[in-house]
CSV table of C-alpha atoms and ligand atoms in Angstrom, one decimal:
chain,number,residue,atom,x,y,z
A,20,UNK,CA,37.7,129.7,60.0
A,21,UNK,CA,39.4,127.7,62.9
A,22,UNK,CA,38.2,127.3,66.0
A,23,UNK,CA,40.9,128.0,68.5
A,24,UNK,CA,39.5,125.2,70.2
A,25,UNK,CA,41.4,121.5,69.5
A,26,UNK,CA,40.6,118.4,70.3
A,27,UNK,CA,43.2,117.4,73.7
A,28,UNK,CA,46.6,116.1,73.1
A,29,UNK,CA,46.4,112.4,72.5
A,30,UNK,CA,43.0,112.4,71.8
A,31,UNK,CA,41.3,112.4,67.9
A,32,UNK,CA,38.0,113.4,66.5
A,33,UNK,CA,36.3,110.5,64.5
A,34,UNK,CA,34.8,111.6,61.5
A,35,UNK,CA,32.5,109.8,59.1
A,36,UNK,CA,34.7,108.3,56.5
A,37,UNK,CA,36.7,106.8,59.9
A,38,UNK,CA,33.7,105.9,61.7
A,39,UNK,CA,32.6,103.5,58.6
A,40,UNK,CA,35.7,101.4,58.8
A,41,UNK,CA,35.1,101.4,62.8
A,42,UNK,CA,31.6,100.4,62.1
A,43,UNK,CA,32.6,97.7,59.8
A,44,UNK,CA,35.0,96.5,62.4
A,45,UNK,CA,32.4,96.5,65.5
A,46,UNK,CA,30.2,94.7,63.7
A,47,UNK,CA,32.5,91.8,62.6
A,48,UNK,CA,33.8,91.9,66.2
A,49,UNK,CA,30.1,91.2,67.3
A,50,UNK,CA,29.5,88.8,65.2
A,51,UNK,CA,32.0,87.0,65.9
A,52,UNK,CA,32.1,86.9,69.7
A,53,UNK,CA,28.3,86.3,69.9
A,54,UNK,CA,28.5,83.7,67.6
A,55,UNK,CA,31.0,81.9,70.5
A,56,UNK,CA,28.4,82.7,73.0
A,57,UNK,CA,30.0,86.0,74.3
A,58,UNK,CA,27.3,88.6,75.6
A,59,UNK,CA,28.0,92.3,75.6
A,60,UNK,CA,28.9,94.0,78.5
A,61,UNK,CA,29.5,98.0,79.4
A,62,UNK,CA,30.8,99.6,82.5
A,63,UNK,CA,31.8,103.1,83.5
A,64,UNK,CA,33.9,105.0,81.8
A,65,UNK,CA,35.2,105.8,85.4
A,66,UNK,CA,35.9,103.6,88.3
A,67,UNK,CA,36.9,104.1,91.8
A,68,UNK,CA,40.7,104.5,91.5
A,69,UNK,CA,41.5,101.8,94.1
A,70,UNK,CA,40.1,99.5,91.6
A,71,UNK,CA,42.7,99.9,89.4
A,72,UNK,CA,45.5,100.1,92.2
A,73,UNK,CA,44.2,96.8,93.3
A,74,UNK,CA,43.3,95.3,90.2
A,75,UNK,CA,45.5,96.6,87.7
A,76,UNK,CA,48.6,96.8,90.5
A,77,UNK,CA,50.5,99.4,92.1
A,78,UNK,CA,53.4,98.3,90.5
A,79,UNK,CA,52.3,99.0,86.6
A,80,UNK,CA,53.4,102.0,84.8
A,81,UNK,CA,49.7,102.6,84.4
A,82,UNK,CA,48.9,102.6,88.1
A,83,UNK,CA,52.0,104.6,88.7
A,84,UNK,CA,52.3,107.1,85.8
A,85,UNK,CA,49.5,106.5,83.4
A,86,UNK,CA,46.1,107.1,85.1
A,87,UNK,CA,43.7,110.0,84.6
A,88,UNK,CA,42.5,110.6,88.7
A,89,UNK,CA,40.4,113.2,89.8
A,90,UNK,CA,38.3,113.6,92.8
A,91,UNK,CA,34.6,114.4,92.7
A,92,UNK,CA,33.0,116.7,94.7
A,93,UNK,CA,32.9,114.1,97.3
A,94,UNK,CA,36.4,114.3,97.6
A,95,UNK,CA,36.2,110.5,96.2
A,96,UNK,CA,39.0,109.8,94.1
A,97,UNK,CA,37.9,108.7,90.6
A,98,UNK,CA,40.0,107.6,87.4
A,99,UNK,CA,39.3,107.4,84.1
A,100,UNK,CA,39.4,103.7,82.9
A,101,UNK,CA,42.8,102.9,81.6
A,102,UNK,CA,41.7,99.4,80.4
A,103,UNK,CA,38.3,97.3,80.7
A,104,UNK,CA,39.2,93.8,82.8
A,105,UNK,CA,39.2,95.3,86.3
A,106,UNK,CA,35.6,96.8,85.8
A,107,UNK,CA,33.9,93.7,84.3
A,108,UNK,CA,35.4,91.8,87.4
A,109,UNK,CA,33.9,94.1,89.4
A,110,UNK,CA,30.8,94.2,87.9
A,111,UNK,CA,30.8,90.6,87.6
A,112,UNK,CA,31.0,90.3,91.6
A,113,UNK,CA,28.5,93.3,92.1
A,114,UNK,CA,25.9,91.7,90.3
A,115,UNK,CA,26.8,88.4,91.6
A,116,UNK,CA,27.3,86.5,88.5
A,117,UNK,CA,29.6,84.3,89.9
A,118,UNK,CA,26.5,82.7,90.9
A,119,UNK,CA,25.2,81.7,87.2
A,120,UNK,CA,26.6,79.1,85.7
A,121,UNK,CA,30.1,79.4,84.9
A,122,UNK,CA,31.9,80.7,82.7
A,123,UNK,CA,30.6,83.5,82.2
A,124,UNK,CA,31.4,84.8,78.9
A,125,UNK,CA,31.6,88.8,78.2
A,126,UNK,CA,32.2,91.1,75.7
A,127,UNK,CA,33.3,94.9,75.7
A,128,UNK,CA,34.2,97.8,73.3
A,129,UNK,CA,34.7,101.8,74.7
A,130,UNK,CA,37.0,104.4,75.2
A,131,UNK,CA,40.0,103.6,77.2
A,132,UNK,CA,42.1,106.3,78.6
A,133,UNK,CA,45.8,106.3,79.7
A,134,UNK,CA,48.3,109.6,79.9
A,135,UNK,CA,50.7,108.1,77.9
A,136,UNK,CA,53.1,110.0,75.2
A,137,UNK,CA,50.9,110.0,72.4
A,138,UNK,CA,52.9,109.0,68.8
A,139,UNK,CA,51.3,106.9,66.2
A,140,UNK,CA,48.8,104.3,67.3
A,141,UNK,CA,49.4,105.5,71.2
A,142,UNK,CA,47.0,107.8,72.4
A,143,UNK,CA,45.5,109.1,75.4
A,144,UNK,CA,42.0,108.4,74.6
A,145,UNK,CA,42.0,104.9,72.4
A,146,UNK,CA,39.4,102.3,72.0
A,147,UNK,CA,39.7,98.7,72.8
A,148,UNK,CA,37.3,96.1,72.1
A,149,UNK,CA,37.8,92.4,73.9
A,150,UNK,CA,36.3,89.6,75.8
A,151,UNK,CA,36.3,87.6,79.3
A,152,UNK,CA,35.9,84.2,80.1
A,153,UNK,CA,35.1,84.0,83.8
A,154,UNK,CA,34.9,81.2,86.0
A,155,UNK,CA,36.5,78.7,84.5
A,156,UNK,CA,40.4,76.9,84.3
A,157,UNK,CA,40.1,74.9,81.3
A,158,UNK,CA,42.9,75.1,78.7
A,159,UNK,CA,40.3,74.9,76.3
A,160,UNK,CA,39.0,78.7,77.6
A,161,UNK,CA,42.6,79.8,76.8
A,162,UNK,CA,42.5,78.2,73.7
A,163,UNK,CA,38.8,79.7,72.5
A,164,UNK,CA,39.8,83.3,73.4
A,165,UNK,CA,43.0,83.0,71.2
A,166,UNK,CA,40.8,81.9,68.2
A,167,UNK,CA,38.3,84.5,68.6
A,168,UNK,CA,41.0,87.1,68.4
A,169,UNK,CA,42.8,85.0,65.8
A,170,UNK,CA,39.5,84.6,63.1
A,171,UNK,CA,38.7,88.2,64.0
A,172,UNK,CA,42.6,89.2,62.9
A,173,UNK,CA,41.7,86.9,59.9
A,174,UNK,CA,38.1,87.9,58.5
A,175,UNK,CA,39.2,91.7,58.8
A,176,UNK,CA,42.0,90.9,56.5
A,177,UNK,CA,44.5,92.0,59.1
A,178,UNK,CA,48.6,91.6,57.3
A,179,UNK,CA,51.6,90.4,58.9
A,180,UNK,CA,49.9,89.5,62.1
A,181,UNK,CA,52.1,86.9,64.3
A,182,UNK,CA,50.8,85.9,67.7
A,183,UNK,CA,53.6,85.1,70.6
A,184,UNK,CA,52.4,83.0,73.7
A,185,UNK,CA,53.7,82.4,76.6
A,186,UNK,CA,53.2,81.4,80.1
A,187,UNK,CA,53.9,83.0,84.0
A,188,UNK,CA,52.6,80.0,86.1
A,189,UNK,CA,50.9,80.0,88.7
A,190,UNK,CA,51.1,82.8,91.1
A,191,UNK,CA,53.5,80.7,93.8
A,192,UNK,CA,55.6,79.1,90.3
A,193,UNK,CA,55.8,83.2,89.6
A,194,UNK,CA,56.6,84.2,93.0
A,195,UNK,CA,59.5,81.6,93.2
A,196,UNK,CA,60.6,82.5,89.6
A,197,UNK,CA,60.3,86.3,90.4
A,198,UNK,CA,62.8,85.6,93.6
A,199,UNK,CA,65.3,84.0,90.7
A,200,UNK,CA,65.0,86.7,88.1
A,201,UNK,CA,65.8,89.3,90.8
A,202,UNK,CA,68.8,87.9,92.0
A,203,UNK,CA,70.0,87.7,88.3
A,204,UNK,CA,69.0,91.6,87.8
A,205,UNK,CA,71.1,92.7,90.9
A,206,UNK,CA,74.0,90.3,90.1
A,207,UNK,CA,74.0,92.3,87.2
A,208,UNK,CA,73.0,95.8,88.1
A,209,UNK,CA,75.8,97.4,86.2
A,210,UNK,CA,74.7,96.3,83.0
A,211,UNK,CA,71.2,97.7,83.3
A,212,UNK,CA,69.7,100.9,82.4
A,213,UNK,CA,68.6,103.2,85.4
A,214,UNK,CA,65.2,102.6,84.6
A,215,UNK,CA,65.4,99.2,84.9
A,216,UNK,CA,67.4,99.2,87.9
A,217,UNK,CA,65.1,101.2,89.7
A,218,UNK,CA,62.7,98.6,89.3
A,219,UNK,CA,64.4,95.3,90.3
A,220,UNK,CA,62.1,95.0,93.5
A,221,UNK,CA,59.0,96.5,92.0
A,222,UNK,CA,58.2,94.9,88.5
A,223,UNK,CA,61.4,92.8,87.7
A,224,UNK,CA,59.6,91.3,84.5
A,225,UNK,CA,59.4,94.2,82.7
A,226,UNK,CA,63.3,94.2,82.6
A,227,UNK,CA,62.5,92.0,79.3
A,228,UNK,CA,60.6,94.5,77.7
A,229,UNK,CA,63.9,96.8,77.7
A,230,UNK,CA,65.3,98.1,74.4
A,231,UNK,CA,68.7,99.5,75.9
A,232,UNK,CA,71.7,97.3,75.1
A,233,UNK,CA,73.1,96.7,78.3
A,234,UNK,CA,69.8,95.5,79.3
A,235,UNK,CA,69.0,93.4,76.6
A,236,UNK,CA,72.6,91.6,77.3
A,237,UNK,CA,71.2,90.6,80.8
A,238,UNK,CA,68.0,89.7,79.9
A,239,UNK,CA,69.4,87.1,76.7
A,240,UNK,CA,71.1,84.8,79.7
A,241,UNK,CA,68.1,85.7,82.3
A,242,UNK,CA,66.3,82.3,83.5
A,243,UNK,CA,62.6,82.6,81.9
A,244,UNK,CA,59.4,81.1,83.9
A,245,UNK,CA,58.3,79.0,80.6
A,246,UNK,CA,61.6,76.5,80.9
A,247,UNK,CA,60.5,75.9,83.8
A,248,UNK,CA,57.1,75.6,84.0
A,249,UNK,CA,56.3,72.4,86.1
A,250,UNK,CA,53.3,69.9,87.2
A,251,UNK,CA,50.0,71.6,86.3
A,252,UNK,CA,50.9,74.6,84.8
A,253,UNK,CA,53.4,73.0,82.6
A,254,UNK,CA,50.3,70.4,81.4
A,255,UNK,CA,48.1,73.7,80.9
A,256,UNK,CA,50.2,75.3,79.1
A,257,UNK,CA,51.1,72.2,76.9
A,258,UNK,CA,47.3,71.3,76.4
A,259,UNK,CA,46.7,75.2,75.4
A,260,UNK,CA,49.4,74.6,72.6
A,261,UNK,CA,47.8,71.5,71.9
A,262,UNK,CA,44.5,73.0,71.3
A,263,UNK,CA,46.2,75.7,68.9
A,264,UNK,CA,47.7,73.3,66.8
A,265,UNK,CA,44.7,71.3,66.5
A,266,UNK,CA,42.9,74.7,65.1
A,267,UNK,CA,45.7,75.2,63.5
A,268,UNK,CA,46.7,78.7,64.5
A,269,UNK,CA,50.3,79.4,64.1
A,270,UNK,CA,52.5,80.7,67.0
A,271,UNK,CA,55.6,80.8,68.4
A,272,UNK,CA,56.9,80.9,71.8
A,273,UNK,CA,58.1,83.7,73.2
A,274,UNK,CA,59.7,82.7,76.3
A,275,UNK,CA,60.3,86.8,77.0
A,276,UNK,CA,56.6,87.8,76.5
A,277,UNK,CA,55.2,90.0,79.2
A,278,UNK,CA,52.3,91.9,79.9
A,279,UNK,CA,52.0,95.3,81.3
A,280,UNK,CA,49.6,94.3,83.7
A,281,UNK,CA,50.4,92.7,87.3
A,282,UNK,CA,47.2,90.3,87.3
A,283,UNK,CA,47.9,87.4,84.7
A,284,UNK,CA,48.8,84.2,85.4
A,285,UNK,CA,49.5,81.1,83.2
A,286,UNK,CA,48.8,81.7,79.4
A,287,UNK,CA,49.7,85.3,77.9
A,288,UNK,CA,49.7,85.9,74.3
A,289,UNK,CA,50.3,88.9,72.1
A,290,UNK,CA,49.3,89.2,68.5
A,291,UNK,CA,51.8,91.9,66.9
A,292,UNK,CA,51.8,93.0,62.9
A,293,UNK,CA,54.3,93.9,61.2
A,294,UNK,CA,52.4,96.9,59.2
A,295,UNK,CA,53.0,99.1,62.7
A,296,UNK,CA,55.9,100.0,63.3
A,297,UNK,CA,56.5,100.8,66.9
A,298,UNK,CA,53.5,100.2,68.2
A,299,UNK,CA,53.4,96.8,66.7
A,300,UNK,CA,50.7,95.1,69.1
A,301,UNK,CA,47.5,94.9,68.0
A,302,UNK,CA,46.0,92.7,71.1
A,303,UNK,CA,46.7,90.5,74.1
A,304,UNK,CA,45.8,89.2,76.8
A,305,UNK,CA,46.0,86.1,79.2
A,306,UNK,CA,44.6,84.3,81.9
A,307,UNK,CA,44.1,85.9,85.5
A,308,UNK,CA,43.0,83.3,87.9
A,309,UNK,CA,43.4,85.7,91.2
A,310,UNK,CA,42.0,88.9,90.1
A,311,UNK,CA,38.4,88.4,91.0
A,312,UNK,CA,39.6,87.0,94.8
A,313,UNK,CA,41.9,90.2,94.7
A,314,UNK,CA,38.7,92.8,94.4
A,315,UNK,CA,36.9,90.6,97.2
A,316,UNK,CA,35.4,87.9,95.4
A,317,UNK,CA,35.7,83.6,95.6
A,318,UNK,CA,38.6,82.1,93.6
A,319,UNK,CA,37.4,82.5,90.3
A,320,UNK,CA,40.2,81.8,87.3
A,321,UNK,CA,39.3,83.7,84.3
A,322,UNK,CA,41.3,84.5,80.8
A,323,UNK,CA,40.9,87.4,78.3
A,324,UNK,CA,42.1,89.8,75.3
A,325,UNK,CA,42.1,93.2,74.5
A,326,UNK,CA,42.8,94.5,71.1
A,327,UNK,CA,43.4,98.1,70.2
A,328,UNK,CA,40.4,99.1,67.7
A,329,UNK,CA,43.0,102.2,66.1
A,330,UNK,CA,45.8,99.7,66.0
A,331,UNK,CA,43.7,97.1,63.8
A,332,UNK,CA,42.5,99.9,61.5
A,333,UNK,CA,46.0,101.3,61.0
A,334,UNK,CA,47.0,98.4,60.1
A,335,UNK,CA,44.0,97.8,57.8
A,336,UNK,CA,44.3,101.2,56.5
A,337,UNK,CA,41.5,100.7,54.2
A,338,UNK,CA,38.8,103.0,52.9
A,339,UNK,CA,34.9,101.8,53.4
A,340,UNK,CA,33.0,103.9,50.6
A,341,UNK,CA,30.4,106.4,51.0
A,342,UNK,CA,27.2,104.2,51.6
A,343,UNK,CA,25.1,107.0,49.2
A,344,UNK,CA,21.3,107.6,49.0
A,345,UNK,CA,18.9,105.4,47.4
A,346,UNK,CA,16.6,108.6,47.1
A,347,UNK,CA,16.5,112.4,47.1
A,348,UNK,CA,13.6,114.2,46.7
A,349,UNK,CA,14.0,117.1,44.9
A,350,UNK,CA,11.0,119.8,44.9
A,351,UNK,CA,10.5,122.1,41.5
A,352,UNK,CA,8.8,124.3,43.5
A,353,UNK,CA,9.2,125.7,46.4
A,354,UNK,CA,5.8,125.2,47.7
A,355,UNK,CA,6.3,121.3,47.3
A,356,UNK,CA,8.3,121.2,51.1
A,357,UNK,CA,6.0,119.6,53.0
A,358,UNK,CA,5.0,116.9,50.5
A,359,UNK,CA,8.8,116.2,50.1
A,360,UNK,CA,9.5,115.7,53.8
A,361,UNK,CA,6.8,113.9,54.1
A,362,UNK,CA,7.6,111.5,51.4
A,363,UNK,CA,11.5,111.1,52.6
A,364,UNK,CA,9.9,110.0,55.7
A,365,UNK,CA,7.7,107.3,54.5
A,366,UNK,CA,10.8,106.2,51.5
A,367,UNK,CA,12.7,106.0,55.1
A,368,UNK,CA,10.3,103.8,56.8
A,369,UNK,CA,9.8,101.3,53.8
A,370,UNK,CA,13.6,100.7,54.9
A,371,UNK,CA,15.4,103.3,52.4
A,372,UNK,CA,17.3,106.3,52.6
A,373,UNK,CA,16.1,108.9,51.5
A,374,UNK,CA,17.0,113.2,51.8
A,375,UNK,CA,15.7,116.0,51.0
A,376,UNK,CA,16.9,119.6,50.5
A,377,UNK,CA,17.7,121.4,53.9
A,378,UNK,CA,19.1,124.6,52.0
A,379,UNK,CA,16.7,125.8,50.0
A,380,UNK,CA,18.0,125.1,47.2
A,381,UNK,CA,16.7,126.2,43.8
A,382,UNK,CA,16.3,122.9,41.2
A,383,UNK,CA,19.9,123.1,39.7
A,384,UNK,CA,21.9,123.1,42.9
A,385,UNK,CA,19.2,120.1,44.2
A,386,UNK,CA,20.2,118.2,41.6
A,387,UNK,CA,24.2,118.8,42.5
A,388,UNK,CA,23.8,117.7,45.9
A,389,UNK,CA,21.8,114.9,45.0
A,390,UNK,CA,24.9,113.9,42.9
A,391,UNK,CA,26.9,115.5,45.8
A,392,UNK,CA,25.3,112.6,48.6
A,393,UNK,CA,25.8,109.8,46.1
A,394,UNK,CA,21.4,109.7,45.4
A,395,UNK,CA,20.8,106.8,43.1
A,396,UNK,CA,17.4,108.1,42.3
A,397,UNK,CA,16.2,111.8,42.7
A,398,UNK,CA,12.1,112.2,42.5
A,399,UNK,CA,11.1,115.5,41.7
A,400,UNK,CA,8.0,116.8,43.0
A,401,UNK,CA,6.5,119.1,40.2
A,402,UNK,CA,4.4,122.3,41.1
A,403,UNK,CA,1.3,120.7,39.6
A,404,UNK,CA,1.7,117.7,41.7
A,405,UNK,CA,3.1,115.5,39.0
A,406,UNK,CA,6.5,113.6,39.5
A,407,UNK,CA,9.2,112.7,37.6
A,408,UNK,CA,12.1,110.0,38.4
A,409,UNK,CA,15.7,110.4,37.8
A,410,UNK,CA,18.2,108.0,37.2
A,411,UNK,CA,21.5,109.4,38.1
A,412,UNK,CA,24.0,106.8,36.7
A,413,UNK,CA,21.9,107.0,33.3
A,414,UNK,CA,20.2,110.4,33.4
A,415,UNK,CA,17.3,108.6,32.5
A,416,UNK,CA,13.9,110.6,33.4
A,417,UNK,CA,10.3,109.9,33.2
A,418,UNK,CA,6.7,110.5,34.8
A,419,UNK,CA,6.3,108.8,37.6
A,420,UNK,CA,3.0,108.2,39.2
A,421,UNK,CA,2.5,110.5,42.0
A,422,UNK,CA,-0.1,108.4,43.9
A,423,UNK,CA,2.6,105.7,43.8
A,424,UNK,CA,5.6,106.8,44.5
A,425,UNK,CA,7.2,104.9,47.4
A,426,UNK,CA,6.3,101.6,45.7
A,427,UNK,CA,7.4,102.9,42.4
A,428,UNK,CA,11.1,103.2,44.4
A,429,UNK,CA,10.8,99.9,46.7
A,430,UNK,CA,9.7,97.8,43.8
A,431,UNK,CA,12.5,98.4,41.9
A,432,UNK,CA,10.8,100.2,39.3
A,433,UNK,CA,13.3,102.9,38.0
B,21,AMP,P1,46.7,96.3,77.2
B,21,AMP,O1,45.4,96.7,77.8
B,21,AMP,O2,47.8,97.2,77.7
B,21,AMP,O3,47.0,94.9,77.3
B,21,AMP,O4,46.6,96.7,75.7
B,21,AMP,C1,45.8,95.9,74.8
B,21,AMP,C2,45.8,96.6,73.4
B,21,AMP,O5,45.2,97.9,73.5
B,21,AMP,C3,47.1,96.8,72.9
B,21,AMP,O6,47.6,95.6,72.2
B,21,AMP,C4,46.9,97.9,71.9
B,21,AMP,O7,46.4,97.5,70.7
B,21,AMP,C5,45.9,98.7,72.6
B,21,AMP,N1,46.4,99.9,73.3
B,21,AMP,C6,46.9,99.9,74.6
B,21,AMP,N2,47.3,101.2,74.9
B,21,AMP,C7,47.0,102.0,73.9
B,21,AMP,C8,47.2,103.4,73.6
B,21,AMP,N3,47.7,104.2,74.5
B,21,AMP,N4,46.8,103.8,72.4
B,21,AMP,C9,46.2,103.0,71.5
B,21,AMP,N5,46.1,101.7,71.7
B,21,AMP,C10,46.5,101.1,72.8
C-alpha cells in the first residue's frame, strides 16, 4: 500500500539499481581527479546565507530566486547550499590553506540544492561532483581542469558531448565591457523581453542566455568581451587554447557563453550533450580570480568545474547489473541458524559475499531466493552436519566437506 508520504517536489529517491551507475560514476570520478593530484574535500550542506550573497552574488537568479534560507533557532539565517565553490573558498581561508603551498587542488561530490522548477534533469535536490584549483593563474590550471572533466566525459562513455569556452577578462576588462553591453541593451530596449529589460543594470550578461526572439535579435549584433579581449587576458586566454589543442580536446568558441554565477573571470567553459534535451549542460565552470579576496581572504586566482552527476547519467542512461552473491547458505534444517550465520560471516570476511535466509524460509523457497539474489553457489547445511554445494548455473551438487567449507568456496573449488 502507498504511503501518503512522497518524496518533496524536485527531489528523487535513489534506489539500488540507480545507486550502481552512481557508484560506477563516483568512482571513475575519483580516480580520475586523484590521479591529477586532486584531494577530496566536503563541507556543509548548509552555509551562512551571506556566503552565498557574497560569493555567489546578489545579482544571480540563485541568490535572488533560487536559495533554500531558513533561520535557526538563533535567528541566524542559514541556506541550503545551492552549489559547492563558495564553501571550499571558505573553507580553504578558515583552515588557512592559503598558507600551503599553492595550488591547492580539491575535489567535491554532495547534494546541491536550488528551488528551481523541477523538469527533466532540473531538480531541487541534484548532485554535483567537481574540482578547485586554488592559488594559482597559470593557463595551464585552466587547461588541466578542462581535461579532467573532458577524460572523465570520455572514460564514462558520455555521447554527443561538445565543450564551448570562452572568456570574461579580467574584472576591470569586464567592468569596461559590461558599461558597453549596457548601453547596447538600453539603445535597444524595445526589442527585449521584460525580463531581460528589467535586468539591464543588474546582470546585463545574461541577456545572451535569452531564448525570446526580440532578444536574441539584439544580442546577434551585441559587442562580446572575447573580440576584445586585450594584453594579458587575451595571451591567457590564447595560451589556454593552446594547451587544448596540444591535448587535443576539441572546442569551439562561443563568444556568447555565460555562466550563471557573478564570480568568474577569464576562461569559462561549458560542456553540453546533445542526448538532453533542454537541459543540455552537463558541466562548467571557469576561473574566479577574486572570489577568495571577496569572502575576506588575500588575492588568490583560482579556476573550477562542476558537473551535474543526474545530467551525466541521463545521458549515459545505462543499466549496471545486479552485482549477485558469490554464496548463500541455505540450512535443511531449521536448527542449522546459528552455524549458517556464522558461516556467512566468516565467507564475508575471506572477502565474499555471502547471505543467508532472514525469512525463515523452508528449503524450497531458500533455494528460490538464492536464485532470486543472483547466489553463484548455495551451501546447504544438512541436519546431520554434513554439507552439500550447489552450483546454480549448472545445478551441479555434491558433498562438501563441512570442516572446510570457507576454503572449499575461496579456493575455487565448486
Ligand atoms: P552550475 O553550478 O550552475 O554551474 O551548474 C553546474 C552543473 O550542475 C550544470 O552543468 C548541471 O549539470 C548541474 N545542475 C545545475 N543545476 C541543476 C539542477 N537544478 N538540477 C540538476 N542538475 C543541475
Amino acid at each position: 500500500m502507498a504511503s501518503k508520504f512522497q518524496a518533496p517536489r524536485g527531489t528523487f529517491d535513489i534506489l539500488p539499481e540507480a545507486a550502481r551507475e552512481r557508484a560506477r560514476l563516483e568512482s571513475a570520478a575519483a580516480e580520475i581527479f586523484a590521479r591529477a593530484g586532486y584531494e577530496p574535500i566536503a563541507t556543509p550542506a548548509f552555509e551562512d546565507t551571506a556566503l552565498f550573497e557574497r560569493g555567489v552574488g546578489q545579482s544571480t537568479d540563485i541568490v535572488r530566486k533560487e536559495m533554500f534560507t531558513f533561520e535557526d533557532k538563533g535567528e541566524r539565517s542559514l541556506t541550503l547550499r545551492p552549489e559547492g565553490t563558495a564553501s571550499i573558498c571558505r573553507a580553504y581561508l578558515e583552515h588557512g590553506m592559503h598558507k600551503l603551498a599553492q595550488p591547492v587542488k580539491l575535489s567535491y561530490l554532495g547534494p546541491f540544492f536550488r528551488h528551481e522548477r523541477p523538469q527533466a534533469g532540473r531538480y531541487r535536490q541534484f548532485h554535483q561532483l567537481g574540482i578547485e584549483c586554488i592559488g594559482t593563474d597559470s593557463p595551464l590550471a585552466d587547461a588541466e581542469v578542462i581535461m579532467l572533466l573532458s577524460d572523465l566525459l570520455g572514460e564514462l562513455g558520455v555521447p554527443g558531448v561538445e565543450l564551448r569556452l570562452g572568456s570574461l577578462g579580467s574584472f576591470e576588462a569586464r567592468r569596461a565591457y559590461l558599461e558597453d553591453l549596457k548601453a547596447h541593451l538600453h539603445a535597444n530596449e524595445a526589442d527585449l523581453s521584460k525580463d531581460v529589460r528589467e535586468r539591464i543594470d543588474i546582470n546585463p550578461l545574461r541577456a545572451f542566455d535569452a531564448d525570446d526572439e526580440g532578444t536574441r535579435g539584439v544580442m546577434a549584433s551585441a559587442p562580446t568581451i572575447v573580440e576584445r579581449l586585450e594584453g594579458e587576458d587575451a595571451e591567457h586566454f590564447a595560451e589556454v587554447r593552446r594547451l587544448l589543442d596540444a591535448a587535443g580536446i576539441a572546442y569551439i568558441v562561443d563568444t556568447s557563453l555565460v555562466r550563471g554565477l557573478d564570480y568568474y573571470t577569464r576562461t569559462i567553459f561549458s560542456f553540453v550533450c546533445d542526448q538532453l534535451g533542454a537541459q543540455s549542460e552537463i558541466g562548467g565552470g571557469g576561473r574566479y580570480d577574486g572570489l577568495v579576496e571577496q569572502l575576506g581572504g588575500p588575492a588568490t586566482p583560482a579556476v573550477g568545474f562542476a558537473a551535474g552527476i543526474e545530467r551525466i547519467l541521463l545521458a549515459l542512461d545505462e543499466e549496471v547489473p545486479a552485482p549477485g552473491r558469490d554464496a548463500f547458505v541455505a540450512v535443511a534444517d531449521p536448527g542449522q541458524r546459528e552455524r549458517a550465520m556464522a558461516l556467512a560471516v566468516e565467507l564475508r570476511h575471506a572477502g565474499l559475499s555471502a547471505e543467508v535466509d532472514l525469512a525463515g524460509r523452508n528449503l524450497k523457497s531458500q533455494f528460490k531466493h538464492a536464485d532470486r539474489v543472483g547466489a553463484r553457489r548455495v551451501l546447504i547445511l544438512e541436519a546431520d552436519g554434513s554439507a552439500k554445494l550447489r552450483d546454480m548455473q549448472t545445478g551441479e551438487q555434491r558433498d562438501a566437506d563441512p570442516g572446510n567449507l570457507v576454503d572449499e568456496m575461496t579456493g575455487g573449488g565448486s
